[in-house]
Amino acid sequence: MEGEDQSMTDAPNGFDESHAAPAAAGREGGDTIIKNGMNVDVDESEEFSDTDEAVKSMYRRGMLPTGCCYDDRMKLHANADFGPSPHHPEDPRRIEEIMKMFKKAGLVFTGPDSDLLDILRETPTKYMWRIPARPATKSEVCTVHTARHYDWVQNLSQMSTRELRTLSHKLDQGRASLYVGGMSYEAALLAAGGCVETCKNVASGQVKNAFAIIRPPGHHAEYDVPMGFCLFNNVPIGARVCQNEYPDTCRKILILDWDVHHGNGVQNIFYEDPNILYISLHVYENGNFYPGKPDNDMIPDGDIDKVGEGPGKGKNVNIGWPSQGMGDGEYLAAFQKIVMPIAREFDPDMVIISAGFDAADGDELGGCFVTPPCYAHMTHMLMSLAGGKVAVCLEGGYNLKAISNSALAVARTLMGEPPPKMGVPPLNKDAARLLARVQAVQAPYWECMRPGIIEVRELGDNTSRLHDVIRGYQRQILAEKYSMIPLFIQREVLYKSFENQVLVTPGLQARRKILFIIHDPPELRAMPDIIDNTVDPHNGFILDGVMSYIEWAHKNDFGIMDANIPHYITHSEDIDAFTPRADEKTLQRQIQELVCYIWDNYLQLYDVEDLFIVGVGNAYLGVKVLLTNRGVINFVTGNLRPVKSETDTELSSWYKQNSLVYVTNDHACWTDNDLAKKVLKKRFGGVHRSPEVGLNRMMEAHAKEVFEFISERCSEDRSGNTTEDEK
Amino acid sequence: MEGEDQSMTDAPNGFDESHAAPAAAGREGGDTIIKNGMNVDVDESEEFSDTDEAVKSMYRRGMLPTGCCYDDRMKLHANADFGPSPHHPEDPRRIEEIMKMFKKAGLVFTGPDSDLLDILRETPTKYMWRIPARPATKSEVCTVHTARHYDWVQNLSQMSTRELRTLSHKLDQGRASLYVGGMSYEAALLAAGGCVETCKNVASGQVKNAFAIIRPPGHHAEYDVPMGFCLFNNVPIGARVCQNEYPDTCRKILILDWDVHHGNGVQNIFYEDPNILYISLHVYENGNFYPGKPDNDMIPDGDIDKVGEGPGKGKNVNIGWPSQGMGDGEYLAAFQKIVMPIAREFDPDMVIISAGFDAADGDELGGCFVTPPCYAHMTHMLMSLAGGKVAVCLEGGYNLKAISNSALAVARTLMGEPPPKMGVPPLNKDAARLLARVQAVQAPYWECMRPGIIEVRELGDNTSRLHDVIRGYQRQILAEKYSMIPLFIQREVLYKSFENQVLVTPGLQARRKILFIIHDPPELRAMPDIIDNTVDPHNGFILDGVMSYIEWAHKNDFGIMDANIPHYITHSEDIDAFTPRADEKTLQRQIQELVCYIWDNYLQLYDVEDLFIVGVGNAYLGVKVLLTNRGVINFVTGNLRPVKSETDTELSSWYKQNSLVYVTNDHACWTDNDLAKKVLKKRFGGVHRSPEVGLNRMMEAHAKEVFEFISERCSEDRSGNTTEDEK
């Protein structure tokens, strides 16, 4: 239905005369009006003897109007391959709906032009000032794109409808994700030219700030190829033209991209440019969200580690959310913790917002929940930069209602409305951790990101990983108290992390009762100095829930085997970088190897009657491996693991009866009724929802139950004389 | 000279008719004008079918003017006790200068009233809207003050000049710090009433926001007593009246006080009020900066631990700078890290700024460096709260030029000017640490302050201080490598911190050469999880520069004594709170006791020929105690300590020749030429400025020099065969 969409029939020739004409006319009279608006102030400000020129000129800008660029002809870009399918999300009506909303809200004057000129002469800030769009020139487009790319787009206007339809169908597939039509070239030129005019008006101080309602969008278009609904990359063209035309006053530009998709095109065009700071907030989903990975299987463009290259190093900031579902809390936190500190430090001469509204509440493609008030607040914060020189350029956003409400909130803020009162929802924890990671990644390039970040390389020699210190201490304590000694584990390579990994009480081979504890390293909490991250050891704390279990076992005459499972497997002398946690698979393999080794070389040779296994934390997956044995107690905060065996069909039932699995109260499985039911099935064992949160708290809370569970199942204790404890 | 100050002669009766009259006249016509200004929008907004009422009314507010309250009669408060002394800083001209600046800058219309009415009808936002001051009523004042206090102030107008002079002289002393005059009562009523009118205009939406140029200031005045240039506490009166008159729309109020002095009066009046959030940024100087401590010697009012009481707990936030000299970097950081997050979470219905401008660059009393652009940015940030309802009320500020420039920047921002482009200077480290402490103190009351803070009480049992873990590990290593064992130290009370404090190699008593290392605990660095402060031990690091010294000494056949000096002396089971570091004196006593004990009971009984002492960090003061002995090497980042003895006059000379004192490159002593010269004198020993910063880096860098120094001085090595090492 597109291409002859009903919205187009309002203006059959593609021009909305009633808009285009006055915009052009207004332009003529524009300079006069603006000068008139300023005259009073210029005169009065001559009284200032002791206030400097910069402050004076700043004050004049407050009496300038907010600009608005719109041209109905940009609706002419429509899909040549229309058919029975529903509207393409990049619907020509997108720009029209926004313009309608601006008119409804009274931001754009709807009466006759003669009246508008009078009104603006008196009150230049009452309505938006119209900035007419014009086709970008080839040389403007080629500040960013290759001539070959320009020609490719231009050629669209020469193709037959049939050819266009075939091409459109082909381009719609995969990462290209694009449609074309017979007027796409003309519309794309207007979008780029409108963006250029908008940015130039802002940069040169003709308007206070401005909003360009343009399409097709631009931020996915690479320098040499169109993609993601984008033909020319409007914002970079606008930025480059301004840098060229106002080299002294518009050198450094911040491009803030809050479209829900990463602006790969903008990033790559400026990847080595020190004068363009590109900050993008987008859904990343580990590289699975559009635009995802380039074809050549490199790191996804939207990755936080993409920080720019060469002279542009640190001038690319990706805030890639781990999942959809982000909203006001996360966006405001990103602005407070990352965007504004870095932007202030960069101190741009102009701010361009690549303003997609597909992170808006209501946009299904984006799946996020940013409200119009939040867009207003983000705009308001950015208006504190660059003396208020902010150009807002439309990118994506596909829910017509959501985009027009969001754009309205932004435009009102540009025009000086106080941003609306809003409560801030709590911050998603994964998002908070992502922001901390972004801070760490950007710390080498921005002073404001450095407090709180360690550069491991600079720590020097004489450095030990705390991990080894803690295990060394545990060995010392366990040796002193229970004469425990390291168990020899044969390994191909010896890593520092494995020293003292398994400690046992002496004479283990002769014990009838053995408690085998497989545990994560103890928890460590500390509040480091805000500047240099030194931690006062006195105010650092080790939470080691395992110790009281060992003490109980020792008192009750168990042999004890204590295995520490580090989260990291590293090379012996690797202290030159932060190491990411071992992934699930590596960890699983490591634990299986260890547990099998212990089984094959020790436990199965022993004369043990009762073997109890306690799994703590991630290490609990080691328990699965030993499940042909006796009682099992697990404490779980991470993944729950089903136990089944294809050879022993009774295993799951046995597990259910002979295990205690304590799951942390805030585990995701409890948030969903269906999930909770599943978890309580037998293959997950004797699952209990703990009233406590966190490993150590659970271990403390359930110690008594566990000791009873074990006592009841011990061969010599099966008479059941534990009633005293139960009281 | 005051009271008949030349500025008063411009308007001999104390009234500036040309201001007062049009303000009153303007008031009459005001509602009409404002309604006119809105009519267009009201009509147009009727088109909105799908936009809610709140958004519509918000938009109307953008077409409202900024209010300005001023009345020349407030200059009539002047010191009855004028004499040969220069102007009192709380000079009547303060308000006049600000008003003049507003006029000069064109914010306030200076032409005839008839013109103003016409202009405002057309362009309601072009000039500030005049809010006339009026005397506050007794019942208004008594929403905050006792009737007795009101009567005391009223009585000033009944006193003779002679009585006033005596009273003024008396009140000028000490913490009261106040002057009075015959018209003080009238002026104080106008200031309070002007503040009430300003706040009411903002709260009820008559104006977009407003600036009240009022004096005498208010924020030091307690509910029952005047002090610190303040008679009635204007801002609390304005806040209370608004809460009473608009209970539904103006329930929660944020009072942001950026006066350089703490607003003790505001704090105490609302100390138990949950609906008034008081945030003060002020110079604290450990309670020594005005207003300092209340007479009864309690905690100073401006302390960060003053968080409110009862239902008001957490609704008092003191950001008390450790010293003067703060500027834009610190104020913006405070806003970003503390003020705005807490304010957003509080979500006020109105913001009142207690706007003293004595933290401004140029104010000698304040000694800070906040620039007008920074005031603009702080205002801009606060304007994002409460739908933009911001009332600014003048408090202190004594440099006429600084206050008028600062006030101008604030007023322009209120009127919609973009805040000027500004670079942000780096953040003072002590200020950054103060902000981190404020965060920790406020964490129990504000969700946004919690990430990054540990609540020790909640850690539970099974918790060890990391301190003890690390020393336990060191003992394990030193025992394994060098068979070192703990030395018995007789103590009256045994603290956990002292376990394993002194470790020695076996057979120490028989060694000829002993290296005695007195050191701080090793440095610990870690990056904890942003949410719950858990530290991955794998990504935590211990920097222990002492180990390589011990290794060298062991290889070179020294007996070794290793003493660890904890920064904290705590009770054995105290894990229920963060412990502040032991103060200098306690630390010194502890070290002296320890070192003397070791000397008396061990070292002096030994048959040692060469004793070398290495002091590391704070522990280096222990070295002083042992200075009747041999070679000394110190690494210093903290205080430098002179060594002299009244009995042994040669001691200083000996120390100079027989010591190496490495001082960290960033030590304060190097920033001042005179200081640096002093430090190089003999009583500080053989001081060297290290090219490195920090203990561990120094220990690494100078190891070779130190080993040579020791080798050269050893009895058997005095032949000097260390040349090989020197190459």
mmCIF file of N, CA and C in Angstrom, chain B residues 428-490:
data_model
loop_
_atom_site.group_PDB
_atom_site.id
_atom_site.type_symbol
_atom_site.label_atom_id
_atom_site.label_comp_id
_atom_site.label_asym_id
_atom_site.label_seq_id
_atom_site.Cartn_x
_atom_site.Cartn_y
_atom_site.Cartn_z
ATOM 1 N N ASN B 428 39.046 18.376 43.206
ATOM 2 C CA ASN B 428 39.929 18.258 44.364
ATOM 3 C C ASN B 428 39.718 16.900 45.037
ATOM 4 N N LYS B 429 40.832 16.228 45.356
ATOM 5 C CA LYS B 429 40.710 14.857 45.858
ATOM 6 C C LYS B 429 40.037 14.779 47.222
ATOM 7 N N ASP B 430 40.344 15.731 48.084
ATOM 8 C CA ASP B 430 39.692 15.706 49.400
ATOM 9 C C ASP B 430 38.197 15.924 49.257
ATOM 10 N N ALA B 431 37.840 16.771 48.293
ATOM 11 C CA ALA B 431 36.415 17.006 48.055
ATOM 12 C C ALA B 431 35.763 15.725 47.530
ATOM 13 N N ALA B 432 36.467 15.022 46.638
ATOM 14 C CA ALA B 432 35.911 13.777 46.097
ATOM 15 C C ALA B 432 35.694 12.773 47.216
ATOM 16 N N ARG B 433 36.642 12.718 48.141
ATOM 17 C CA ARG B 433 36.493 11.774 49.256
ATOM 18 C C ARG B 433 35.354 12.197 50.175
ATOM 19 N N LEU B 434 35.215 13.513 50.343
ATOM 20 C CA LEU B 434 34.096 14.003 51.169
ATOM 21 C C LEU B 434 32.770 13.569 50.540
ATOM 22 N N LEU B 435 32.678 13.705 49.213
ATOM 23 C CA LEU B 435 31.434 13.319 48.541
ATOM 24 C C LEU B 435 31.165 11.830 48.729
ATOM 25 N N ALA B 436 32.231 11.025 48.701
ATOM 26 C CA ALA B 436 32.047 9.592 48.924
ATOM 27 C C ALA B 436 31.557 9.337 50.344
ATOM 28 N N ARG B 437 32.055 10.107 51.306
ATOM 29 C CA ARG B 437 31.589 9.939 52.685
ATOM 30 C C ARG B 437 30.124 10.357 52.818
ATOM 31 N N VAL B 438 29.773 11.458 52.161
ATOM 32 C CA VAL B 438 28.371 11.884 52.205
ATOM 33 C C VAL B 438 27.488 10.766 51.630
ATOM 34 N N GLN B 439 27.956 10.158 50.544
ATOM 35 C CA GLN B 439 27.185 9.070 49.940
ATOM 36 C C GLN B 439 26.964 7.946 50.954
ATOM 37 N N ALA B 440 28.040 7.584 51.657
ATOM 38 C CA ALA B 440 27.938 6.493 52.635
ATOM 39 C C ALA B 440 26.970 6.863 53.755
ATOM 40 N N VAL B 441 27.048 8.118 54.202
ATOM 41 C CA VAL B 441 26.174 8.552 55.300
ATOM 42 C C VAL B 441 24.712 8.562 54.865
ATOM 43 N N GLN B 442 24.452 8.941 53.627
ATOM 44 C CA GLN B 442 23.068 9.056 53.154
ATOM 45 C C GLN B 442 22.517 7.742 52.615
ATOM 46 N N ALA B 443 23.390 6.757 52.427
ATOM 47 C CA ALA B 443 22.958 5.503 51.796
ATOM 48 C C ALA B 443 21.751 4.843 52.480
ATOM 49 N N PRO B 444 21.660 4.878 53.805
ATOM 50 C CA PRO B 444 20.494 4.227 54.407
ATOM 51 C C PRO B 444 19.169 4.879 54.020
ATOM 52 N N TYR B 445 19.197 6.120 53.567
ATOM 53 C CA TYR B 445 17.946 6.850 53.365
ATOM 54 C C TYR B 445 17.576 7.024 51.901
ATOM 55 N N TRP B 446 18.540 6.823 50.981
ATOM 56 C CA TRP B 446 18.291 7.085 49.572
ATOM 57 C C TRP B 446 18.773 5.910 48.740
ATOM 58 N N GLU B 447 17.859 5.338 48.012
ATOM 59 C CA GLU B 447 18.162 4.231 47.111
ATOM 60 C C GLU B 447 19.346 4.571 46.188
ATOM 61 N N CYS B 448 19.330 5.793 45.660
ATOM 62 C CA CYS B 448 20.344 6.177 44.676
ATOM 63 C C CYS B 448 21.739 6.284 45.292
ATOM 64 N N MET B 449 21.828 6.357 46.619
ATOM 65 C CA MET B 449 23.137 6.465 47.264
ATOM 66 C C MET B 449 23.677 5.079 47.644
ATOM 67 N N ARG B 450 22.855 4.044 47.494
ATOM 68 C CA ARG B 450 23.261 2.753 48.034
ATOM 69 C C ARG B 450 24.288 2.004 47.200
ATOM 70 N N PRO B 451 24.169 1.994 45.854
ATOM 71 C CA PRO B 451 25.186 1.229 45.134
ATOM 72 C C PRO B 451 26.576 1.669 45.566
ATOM 73 N N GLY B 452 27.406 0.714 45.932
ATOM 74 C CA GLY B 452 28.766 1.056 46.304
ATOM 75 C C GLY B 452 28.987 1.217 47.793
ATOM 76 N N ILE B 453 27.966 0.995 48.606
ATOM 77 C CA ILE B 453 28.123 1.170 50.052
ATOM 78 C C ILE B 453 27.863 -0.162 50.770
ATOM 79 N N ILE B 454 28.704 -0.493 51.713
ATOM 80 C CA ILE B 454 28.509 -1.708 52.498
ATOM 81 C C ILE B 454 27.839 -1.360 53.817
ATOM 82 N N GLU B 455 26.860 -2.150 54.208
ATOM 83 C CA GLU B 455 26.378 -2.001 55.576
ATOM 84 C C GLU B 455 26.947 -3.140 56.397
ATOM 85 N N VAL B 456 27.943 -2.830 57.196
ATOM 86 C CA VAL B 456 28.710 -3.856 57.882
ATOM 87 C C VAL B 456 27.830 -4.717 58.770
ATOM 88 N N ARG B 457 26.878 -4.058 59.414
ATOM 89 C CA ARG B 457 26.004 -4.775 60.323
ATOM 90 C C ARG B 457 25.322 -5.956 59.643
ATOM 91 N N GLU B 458 25.096 -5.831 58.338
ATOM 92 C CA GLU B 458 24.335 -6.849 57.645
ATOM 93 C C GLU B 458 25.195 -7.966 57.077
ATOM 94 N N LEU B 459 26.489 -7.909 57.303
ATOM 95 C CA LEU B 459 27.352 -8.926 56.709
ATOM 96 C C LEU B 459 27.175 -10.282 57.388
ATOM 97 N N GLY B 460 26.762 -10.277 58.653
ATOM 98 C CA GLY B 460 26.505 -11.546 59.325
ATOM 99 C C GLY B 460 27.739 -12.148 59.958
ATOM 100 N N ASP B 461 27.573 -13.344 60.533
ATOM 101 C CA ASP B 461 28.712 -14.045 61.137
ATOM 102 C C ASP B 461 29.619 -14.544 60.027
ATOM 103 N N ASN B 462 30.593 -15.304 60.376
ATOM 104 C CA ASN B 462 31.518 -15.863 59.392
ATOM 105 C C ASN B 462 32.240 -14.769 58.613
ATOM 106 N N THR B 463 32.367 -13.616 59.232
ATOM 107 C CA THR B 463 33.022 -12.512 58.559
ATOM 108 C C THR B 463 34.372 -12.240 59.206
ATOM 109 N N SER B 464 35.407 -12.162 58.426
ATOM 110 C CA SER B 464 36.713 -11.772 58.956
ATOM 111 C C SER B 464 37.114 -10.472 58.313
ATOM 112 N N ARG B 465 37.825 -9.663 59.080
ATOM 113 C CA ARG B 465 38.387 -8.474 58.468
ATOM 114 C C ARG B 465 39.529 -8.911 57.557
ATOM 115 N N LEU B 466 39.549 -8.324 56.391
ATOM 116 C CA LEU B 466 40.536 -8.652 55.383
ATOM 117 C C LEU B 466 41.946 -8.453 55.924
ATOM 118 N N HIS B 467 42.068 -7.450 56.760
ATOM 119 C CA HIS B 467 43.310 -7.161 57.435
ATOM 120 C C HIS B 467 43.951 -8.415 58.043
ATOM 121 N N ASP B 468 43.143 -9.143 58.787
ATOM 122 C CA ASP B 468 43.671 -10.328 59.465
ATOM 123 C C ASP B 468 43.956 -11.443 58.474
ATOM 124 N N VAL B 469 43.149 -11.495 57.429
ATOM 125 C CA VAL B 469 43.378 -12.492 56.382
ATOM 126 C C VAL B 469 44.736 -12.264 55.734
ATOM 127 N N ILE B 470 45.018 -11.018 55.455
ATOM 128 C CA ILE B 470 46.271 -10.714 54.761
ATOM 129 C C ILE B 470 47.475 -10.997 55.649
ATOM 130 N N ARG B 471 47.373 -10.601 56.918
ATOM 131 C CA ARG B 471 48.508 -10.852 57.794
ATOM 132 C C ARG B 471 48.681 -12.356 58.006
ATOM 133 N N GLY B 472 47.571 -13.082 58.055
ATOM 134 C CA GLY B 472 47.645 -14.533 58.176
ATOM 135 C C GLY B 472 48.360 -15.143 56.975
ATOM 136 N N TYR B 473 48.062 -14.601 55.821
ATOM 137 C CA TYR B 473 48.712 -15.072 54.598
ATOM 138 C C TYR B 473 50.207 -14.761 54.634
ATOM 139 N N GLN B 474 50.528 -13.538 55.073
ATOM 140 C CA GLN B 474 51.947 -13.171 55.158
ATOM 141 C C GLN B 474 52.683 -14.110 56.107
ATOM 142 N N ARG B 475 52.040 -14.408 57.219
ATOM 143 C CA ARG B 475 52.674 -15.315 58.166
ATOM 144 C C ARG B 475 52.938 -16.661 57.502
ATOM 145 N N GLN B 476 51.945 -17.138 56.746
ATOM 146 C CA GLN B 476 52.058 -18.417 56.054
ATOM 147 C C GLN B 476 53.255 -18.402 55.088
ATOM 148 N N ILE B 477 53.364 -17.335 54.318
ATOM 149 C CA ILE B 477 54.446 -17.215 53.328
ATOM 150 C C ILE B 477 55.796 -17.100 54.026
ATOM 151 N N LEU B 478 55.876 -16.218 55.036
ATOM 152 C CA LEU B 478 57.157 -15.991 55.714
ATOM 153 C C LEU B 478 57.597 -17.241 56.465
ATOM 154 N N ALA B 479 56.626 -17.988 56.945
ATOM 155 C CA ALA B 479 56.963 -19.239 57.628
ATOM 156 C C ALA B 479 57.491 -20.249 56.619
ATOM 157 N N GLU B 480 56.808 -20.378 55.498
ATOM 158 C CA GLU B 480 57.219 -21.330 54.468
ATOM 159 C C GLU B 480 58.603 -21.015 53.931
ATOM 160 N N LYS B 481 58.810 -19.741 53.604
ATOM 161 C CA LYS B 481 60.034 -19.359 52.918
ATOM 162 C C LYS B 481 61.221 -19.198 53.857
ATOM 163 N N TYR B 482 61.004 -18.551 55.009
ATOM 164 C CA TYR B 482 62.138 -18.184 55.857
ATOM 165 C C TYR B 482 61.981 -18.718 57.277
ATOM 166 N N SER B 483 61.030 -19.636 57.458
ATOM 167 C CA SER B 483 60.749 -20.207 58.774
ATOM 168 C C SER B 483 60.500 -19.150 59.836
ATOM 169 N N MET B 484 59.936 -18.049 59.444
ATOM 170 C CA MET B 484 59.699 -16.986 60.428
ATOM 171 C C MET B 484 58.529 -17.363 61.339
ATOM 172 N N ILE B 485 58.628 -16.916 62.583
ATOM 173 C CA ILE B 485 57.614 -17.256 63.578
ATOM 174 C C ILE B 485 57.189 -15.996 64.340
ATOM 175 N N PRO B 486 55.989 -16.034 64.932
ATOM 176 C CA PRO B 486 55.554 -14.857 65.675
ATOM 177 C C PRO B 486 56.415 -14.632 66.920
ATOM 178 N N LEU B 487 56.707 -13.398 67.220
ATOM 179 C CA LEU B 487 57.451 -13.029 68.419
ATOM 180 C C LEU B 487 56.421 -12.751 69.514
ATOM 181 N N PHE B 488 56.701 -13.215 70.701
ATOM 182 C CA PHE B 488 55.740 -12.997 71.781
ATOM 183 C C PHE B 488 55.784 -11.549 72.253
ATOM 184 N N ILE B 489 54.626 -10.926 72.243
ATOM 185 C CA ILE B 489 54.524 -9.558 72.747
ATOM 186 C C ILE B 489 53.544 -9.575 73.915
ATOM 187 N N GLN B 490 54.032 -9.147 75.074
ATOM 188 C CA GLN B 490 53.173 -9.107 76.266
ATOM 189 C C GLN B 490 52.235 -7.909 76.158
#
